[in-house]
Every structure is written in C-alpha cells, then in structure tokens.
mmCIF file of C-alpha atoms and ligand atoms in Angstrom:
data_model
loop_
_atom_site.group_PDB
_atom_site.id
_atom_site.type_symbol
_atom_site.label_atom_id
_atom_site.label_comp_id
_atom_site.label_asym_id
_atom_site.label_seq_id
_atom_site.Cartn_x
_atom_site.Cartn_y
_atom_site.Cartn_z
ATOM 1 C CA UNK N 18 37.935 -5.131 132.449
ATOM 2 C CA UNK N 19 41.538 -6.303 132.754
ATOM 3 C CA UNK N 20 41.916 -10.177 133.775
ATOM 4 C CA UNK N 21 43.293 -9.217 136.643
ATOM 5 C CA UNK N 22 40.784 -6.929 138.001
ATOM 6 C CA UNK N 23 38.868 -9.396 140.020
ATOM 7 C CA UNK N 24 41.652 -10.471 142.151
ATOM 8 C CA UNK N 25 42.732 -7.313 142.604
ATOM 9 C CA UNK N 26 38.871 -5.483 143.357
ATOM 10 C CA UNK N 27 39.471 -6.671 147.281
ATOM 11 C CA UNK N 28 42.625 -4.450 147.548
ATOM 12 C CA UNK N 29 41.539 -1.800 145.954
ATOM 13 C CA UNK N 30 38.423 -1.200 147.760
ATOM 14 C CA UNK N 31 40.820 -1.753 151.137
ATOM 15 C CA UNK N 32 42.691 1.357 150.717
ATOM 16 C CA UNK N 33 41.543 4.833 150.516
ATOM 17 C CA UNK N 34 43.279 6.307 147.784
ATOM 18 C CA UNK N 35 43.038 10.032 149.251
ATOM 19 C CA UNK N 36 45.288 8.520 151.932
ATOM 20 C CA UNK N 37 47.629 6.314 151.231
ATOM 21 C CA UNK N 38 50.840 6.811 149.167
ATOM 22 C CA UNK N 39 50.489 3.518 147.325
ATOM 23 C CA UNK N 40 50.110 3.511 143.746
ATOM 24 C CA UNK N 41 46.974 3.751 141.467
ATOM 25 C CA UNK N 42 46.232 0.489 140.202
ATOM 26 C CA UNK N 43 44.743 2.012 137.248
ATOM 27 C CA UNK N 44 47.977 2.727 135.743
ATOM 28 C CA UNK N 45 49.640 0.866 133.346
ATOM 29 C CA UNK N 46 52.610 0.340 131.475
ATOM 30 C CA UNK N 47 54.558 -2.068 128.984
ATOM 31 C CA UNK N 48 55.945 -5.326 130.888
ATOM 32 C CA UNK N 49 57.189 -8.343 130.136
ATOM 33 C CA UNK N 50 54.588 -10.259 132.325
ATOM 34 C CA UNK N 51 57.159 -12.448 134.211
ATOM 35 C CA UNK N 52 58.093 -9.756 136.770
ATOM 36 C CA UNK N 53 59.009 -10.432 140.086
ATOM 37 C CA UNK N 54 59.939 -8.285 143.056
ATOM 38 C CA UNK N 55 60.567 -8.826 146.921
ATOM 39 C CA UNK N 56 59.458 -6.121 149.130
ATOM 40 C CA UNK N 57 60.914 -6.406 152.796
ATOM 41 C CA UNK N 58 58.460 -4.855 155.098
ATOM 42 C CA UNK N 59 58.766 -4.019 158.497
ATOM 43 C CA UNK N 60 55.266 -4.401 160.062
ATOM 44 C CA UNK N 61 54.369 -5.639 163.787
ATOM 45 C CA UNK N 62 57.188 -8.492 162.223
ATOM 46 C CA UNK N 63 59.937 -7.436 159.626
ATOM 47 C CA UNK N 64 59.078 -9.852 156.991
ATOM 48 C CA UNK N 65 59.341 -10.213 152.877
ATOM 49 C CA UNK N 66 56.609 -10.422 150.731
ATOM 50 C CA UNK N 67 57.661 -12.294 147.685
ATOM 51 C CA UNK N 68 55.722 -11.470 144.773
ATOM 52 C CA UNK N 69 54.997 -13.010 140.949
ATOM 53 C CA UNK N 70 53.860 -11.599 138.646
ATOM 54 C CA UNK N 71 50.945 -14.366 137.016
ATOM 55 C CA UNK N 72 48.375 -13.587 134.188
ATOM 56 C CA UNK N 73 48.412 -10.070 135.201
ATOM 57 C CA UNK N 74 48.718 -9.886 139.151
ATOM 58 C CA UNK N 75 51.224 -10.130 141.329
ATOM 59 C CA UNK N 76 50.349 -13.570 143.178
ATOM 60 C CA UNK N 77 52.006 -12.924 146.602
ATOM 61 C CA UNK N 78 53.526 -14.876 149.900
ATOM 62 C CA UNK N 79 54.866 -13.468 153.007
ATOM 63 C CA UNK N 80 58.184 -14.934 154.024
ATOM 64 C CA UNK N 81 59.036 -14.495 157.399
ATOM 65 C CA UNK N 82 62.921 -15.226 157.171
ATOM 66 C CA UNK N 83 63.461 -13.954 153.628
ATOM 67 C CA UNK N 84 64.751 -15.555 150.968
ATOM 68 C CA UNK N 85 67.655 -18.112 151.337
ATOM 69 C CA UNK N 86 70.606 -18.383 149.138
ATOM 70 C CA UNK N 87 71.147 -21.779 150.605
ATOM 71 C CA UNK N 88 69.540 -24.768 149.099
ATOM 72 C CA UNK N 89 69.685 -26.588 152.492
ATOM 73 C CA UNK N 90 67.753 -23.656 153.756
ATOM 74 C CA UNK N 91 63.489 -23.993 153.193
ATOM 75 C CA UNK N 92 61.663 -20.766 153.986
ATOM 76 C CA UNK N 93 57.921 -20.604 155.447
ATOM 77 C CA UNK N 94 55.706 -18.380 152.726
ATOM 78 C CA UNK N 95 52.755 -17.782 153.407
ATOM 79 C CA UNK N 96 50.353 -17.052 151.195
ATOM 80 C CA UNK N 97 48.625 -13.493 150.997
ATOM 81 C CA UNK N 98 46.094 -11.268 148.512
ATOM 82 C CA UNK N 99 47.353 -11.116 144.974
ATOM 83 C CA UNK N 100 48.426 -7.121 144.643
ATOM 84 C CA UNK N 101 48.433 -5.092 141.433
ATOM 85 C CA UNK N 102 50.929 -5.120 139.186
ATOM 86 C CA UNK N 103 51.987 -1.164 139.896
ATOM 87 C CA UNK N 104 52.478 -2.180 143.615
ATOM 88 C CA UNK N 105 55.559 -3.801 142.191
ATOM 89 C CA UNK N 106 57.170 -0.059 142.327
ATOM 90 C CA UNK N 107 56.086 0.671 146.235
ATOM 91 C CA UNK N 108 58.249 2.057 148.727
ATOM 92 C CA UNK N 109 57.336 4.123 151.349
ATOM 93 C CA UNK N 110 55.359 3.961 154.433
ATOM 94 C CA UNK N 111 51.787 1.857 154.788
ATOM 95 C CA UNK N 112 49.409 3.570 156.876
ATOM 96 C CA UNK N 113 48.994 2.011 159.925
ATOM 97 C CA UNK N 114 45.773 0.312 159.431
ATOM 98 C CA UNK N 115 46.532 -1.289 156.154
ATOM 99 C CA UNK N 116 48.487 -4.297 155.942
ATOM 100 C CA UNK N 117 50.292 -4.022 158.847
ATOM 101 C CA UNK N 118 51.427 -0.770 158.093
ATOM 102 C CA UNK N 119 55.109 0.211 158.618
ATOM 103 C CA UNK N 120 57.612 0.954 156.074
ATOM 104 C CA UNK N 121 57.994 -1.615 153.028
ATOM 105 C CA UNK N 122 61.390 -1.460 150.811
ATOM 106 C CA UNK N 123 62.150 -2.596 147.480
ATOM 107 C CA UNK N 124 64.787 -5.426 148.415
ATOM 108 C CA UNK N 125 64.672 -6.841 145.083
ATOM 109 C CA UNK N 126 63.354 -7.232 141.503
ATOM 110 C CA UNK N 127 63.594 -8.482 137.887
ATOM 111 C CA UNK N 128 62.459 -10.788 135.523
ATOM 112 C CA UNK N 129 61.571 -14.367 135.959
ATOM 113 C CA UNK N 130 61.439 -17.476 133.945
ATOM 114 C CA UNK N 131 59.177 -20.271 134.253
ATOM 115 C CA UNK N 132 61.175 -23.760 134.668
ATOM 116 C CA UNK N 133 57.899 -26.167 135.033
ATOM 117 C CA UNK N 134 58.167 -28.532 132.007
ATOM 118 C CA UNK N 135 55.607 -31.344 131.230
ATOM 119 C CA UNK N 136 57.023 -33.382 128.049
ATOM 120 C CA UNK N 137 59.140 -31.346 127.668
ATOM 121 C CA UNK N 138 55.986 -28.399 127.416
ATOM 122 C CA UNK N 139 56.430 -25.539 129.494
ATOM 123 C CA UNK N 140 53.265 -25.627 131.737
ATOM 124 C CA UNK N 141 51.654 -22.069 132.173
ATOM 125 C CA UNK N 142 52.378 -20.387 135.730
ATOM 126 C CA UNK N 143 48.028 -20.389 136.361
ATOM 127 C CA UNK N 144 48.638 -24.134 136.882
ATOM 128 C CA UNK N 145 51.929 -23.996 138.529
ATOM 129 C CA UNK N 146 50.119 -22.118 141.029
ATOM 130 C CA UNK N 147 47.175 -24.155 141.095
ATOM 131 C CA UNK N 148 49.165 -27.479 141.776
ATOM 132 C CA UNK N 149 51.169 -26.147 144.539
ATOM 133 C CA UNK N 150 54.168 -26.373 142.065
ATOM 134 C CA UNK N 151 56.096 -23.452 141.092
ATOM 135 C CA UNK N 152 59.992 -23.257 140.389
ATOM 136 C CA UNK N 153 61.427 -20.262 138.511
ATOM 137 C CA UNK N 154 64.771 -18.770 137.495
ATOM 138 C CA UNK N 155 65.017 -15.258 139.300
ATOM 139 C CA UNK N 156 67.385 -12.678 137.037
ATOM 140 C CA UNK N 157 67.152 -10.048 140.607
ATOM 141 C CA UNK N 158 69.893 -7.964 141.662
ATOM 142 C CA UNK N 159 70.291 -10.045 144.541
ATOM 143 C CA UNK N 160 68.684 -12.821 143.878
ATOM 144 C CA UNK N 161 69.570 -15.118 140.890
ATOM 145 C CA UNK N 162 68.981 -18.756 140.214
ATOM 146 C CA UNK N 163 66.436 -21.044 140.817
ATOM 147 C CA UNK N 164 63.740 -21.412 143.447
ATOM 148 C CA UNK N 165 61.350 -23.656 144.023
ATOM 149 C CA UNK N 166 57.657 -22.729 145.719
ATOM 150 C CA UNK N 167 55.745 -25.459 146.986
ATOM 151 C CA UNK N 168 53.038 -26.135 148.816
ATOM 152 C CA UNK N 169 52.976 -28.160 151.883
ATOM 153 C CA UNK N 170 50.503 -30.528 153.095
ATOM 154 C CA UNK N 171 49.356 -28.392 156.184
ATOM 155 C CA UNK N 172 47.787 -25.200 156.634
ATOM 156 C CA UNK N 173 48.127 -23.869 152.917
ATOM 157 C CA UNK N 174 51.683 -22.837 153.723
ATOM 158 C CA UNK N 175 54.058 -23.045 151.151
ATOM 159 C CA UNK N 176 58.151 -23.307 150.927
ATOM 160 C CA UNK N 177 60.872 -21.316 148.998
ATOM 161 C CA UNK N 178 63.983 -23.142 148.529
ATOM 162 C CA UNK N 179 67.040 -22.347 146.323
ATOM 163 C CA UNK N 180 67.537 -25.290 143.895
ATOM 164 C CA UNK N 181 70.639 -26.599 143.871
ATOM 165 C CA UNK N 182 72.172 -25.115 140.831
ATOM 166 C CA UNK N 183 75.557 -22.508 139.848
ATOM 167 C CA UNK N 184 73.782 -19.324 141.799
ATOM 168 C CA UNK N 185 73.320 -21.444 145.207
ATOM 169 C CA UNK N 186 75.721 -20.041 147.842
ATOM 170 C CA UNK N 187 75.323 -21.336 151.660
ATOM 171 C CA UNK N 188 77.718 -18.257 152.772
ATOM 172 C CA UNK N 189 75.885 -15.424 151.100
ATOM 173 C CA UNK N 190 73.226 -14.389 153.660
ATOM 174 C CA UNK N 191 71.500 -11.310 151.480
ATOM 175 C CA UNK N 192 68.695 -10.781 153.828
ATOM 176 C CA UNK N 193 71.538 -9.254 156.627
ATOM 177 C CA UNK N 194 74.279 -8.295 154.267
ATOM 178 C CA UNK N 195 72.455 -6.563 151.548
ATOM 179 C CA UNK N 196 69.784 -4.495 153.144
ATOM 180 C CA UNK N 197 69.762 -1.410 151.067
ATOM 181 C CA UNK N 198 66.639 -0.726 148.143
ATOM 182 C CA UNK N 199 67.372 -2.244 144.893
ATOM 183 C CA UNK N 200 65.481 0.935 143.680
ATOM 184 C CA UNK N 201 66.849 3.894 145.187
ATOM 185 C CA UNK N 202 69.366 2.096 147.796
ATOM 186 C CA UNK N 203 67.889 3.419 151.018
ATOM 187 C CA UNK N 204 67.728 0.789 154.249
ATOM 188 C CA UNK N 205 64.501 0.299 155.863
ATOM 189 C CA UNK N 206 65.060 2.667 158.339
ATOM 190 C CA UNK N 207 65.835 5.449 155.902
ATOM 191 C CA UNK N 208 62.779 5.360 154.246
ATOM 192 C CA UNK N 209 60.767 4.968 157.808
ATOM 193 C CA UNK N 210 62.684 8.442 158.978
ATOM 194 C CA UNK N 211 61.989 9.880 155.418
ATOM 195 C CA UNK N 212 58.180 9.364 155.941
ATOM 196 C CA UNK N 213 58.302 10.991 159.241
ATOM 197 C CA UNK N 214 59.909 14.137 158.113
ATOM 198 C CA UNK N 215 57.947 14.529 155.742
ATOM 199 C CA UNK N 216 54.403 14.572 158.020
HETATM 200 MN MN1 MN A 10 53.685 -7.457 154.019
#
C-alpha cells in the first residue's frame, strides 16, 4: 500500500472506471514529489482547483476567482478531497455526476518549493498543511513566485495570496488573458466541443 492510498480510497471508489476518462490511479511514474498543477474547471461555476502535491497526493482547494498575480489580491480556496497524483495530467470532460462534471483544463503546472522555515529548518509540507500555514515558490508556466495558503479563522476556508516578491505583477490578470492549456494549449471551450464530437 502506497502512503497515499488512504486519502485517495474515497475517490477512487467515486468513479467508475469503465466510464469515466480520468486516469487510473494505479499508475505511476518518476516525480519529483513537489508537483503542482491548477486545473480550471468549468462546472455549475467555472472555478480552479489548485492542487499540491504532499507526501504522495495531491492535497487540493477550489478557488473560485483563480489565482491572483497581485499581492493586494487574496483569493477564497476552499478546501476539497486530496486527488491522485496521475489526476495531475487530466483534461477532458467529467461526467456529469462526478464532481460537478463539465470540462476541466490544464491551466497550469510545475514544480514547487517549500519556503516554511523554522530556525532556519525547512518544516515538512504534512505540517504546513496541518497548521493552516503553507507558502511555496511556484516554477508554472504562468504562475511563478511565491504564494502564500492560509487558513482563516471561519469555516475551514483558506486564502491564496501572491507574496510580495520580483514575480508579483498587479497588471497581469492570467486567469482572463492566458486561458489556453499549459498542456496541449486548447481553451476550455475547445476541449468541451472536442468531448462532444467525439460521443
Ligand atoms: Mn473542480
């Protein structure tokens, strides 16, 4: 059993692998285990689901507005079920009772690095997450620079804010200027027409 196979157990018995076009979790490949990717997904709300990869799962939050290149900016994220690590690679079209279902896009991905230091220790992501603490440089194709994830007082929500560093840009807007797949550069739409062509 992998570590992450308990968090991930839920999802797996959620979808029905005969018919959905989501990848096998069972799969696996060489990583660096600080992977990150943000999948824009257009369910009842177009939303972002902003994903780490931690110990071995891709610890997840739903962002409403998207990520912010602004450090003014702070962005709801909501927390949501830890996915497998292959999910990192999904695009294509959730069935409708899954998730939401609707068409989810690779809007970007990379590595990330862990910034949390105690005495000058670097203090392992698990906790990070644990303590409602996380900041981490992004190295995306879009995004780049760091980004702090905290969680607020109320209602378990969290906030994603770009620190204030040489990557923070209050002009860029990326979420409505760069809306095409970091992974095979197709739009939202594109992939949603795709999927119905090919039914
Ligand atoms: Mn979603």
């Amino acid at each position: 059993m992998s570590p992450s196979s308990s968090k991930t157990d839920k999802y797996s018995k959620k979808r029905d692998l005969d018919s959905s076009p989501e990848p096998d979790a069972k799969k696996s490949r060489t990583r660096s285990g600080h992977s990150f990717v943000i999948q824009a997904h257009d369910a009842s709300n177009l939303h972002y689901d902003f994903r780490l990869e931690i110990d071995g799962a891709l610890e997840s939050w739903a962002i409403p507005k998207g990520p912010s290149t602004d450090p003014s900016e702070k962005r709801l994220a909501i927390p949501t079920e830890p996915h497998p690590l292959e999910y990192a690679e999904f695009e294509g079209v959730i069935p409708e009772d899954e998730y939401g279902g609707g068409p989810v896009q690779v809007w970007d991905s990379g590595e990330y690095e862990n910034l949390k230091e105690d005495d000058g220790e670097e203090v392992p992501m698990a906790k990070c997450l644990e303590d409602g603490h996380i900041t981490v440089w992004l190295h995306g194709e879009k995004l780049t620079g760091g980004y702090a994830l905290t969680k607020t007082g109320r209602d378990d929500n969290w906030l994603l804010v770009k620190m204030d560093d040489d990557e923070a840009d209050a002009r860029r807007n990326p979420v409505n200027t760069e809306t095409e797949s970091v992974q095979s550069g197709r739009t939202l739409d594109e992939i949603a027409t795709e999927a119905e062509k090919e039914d």
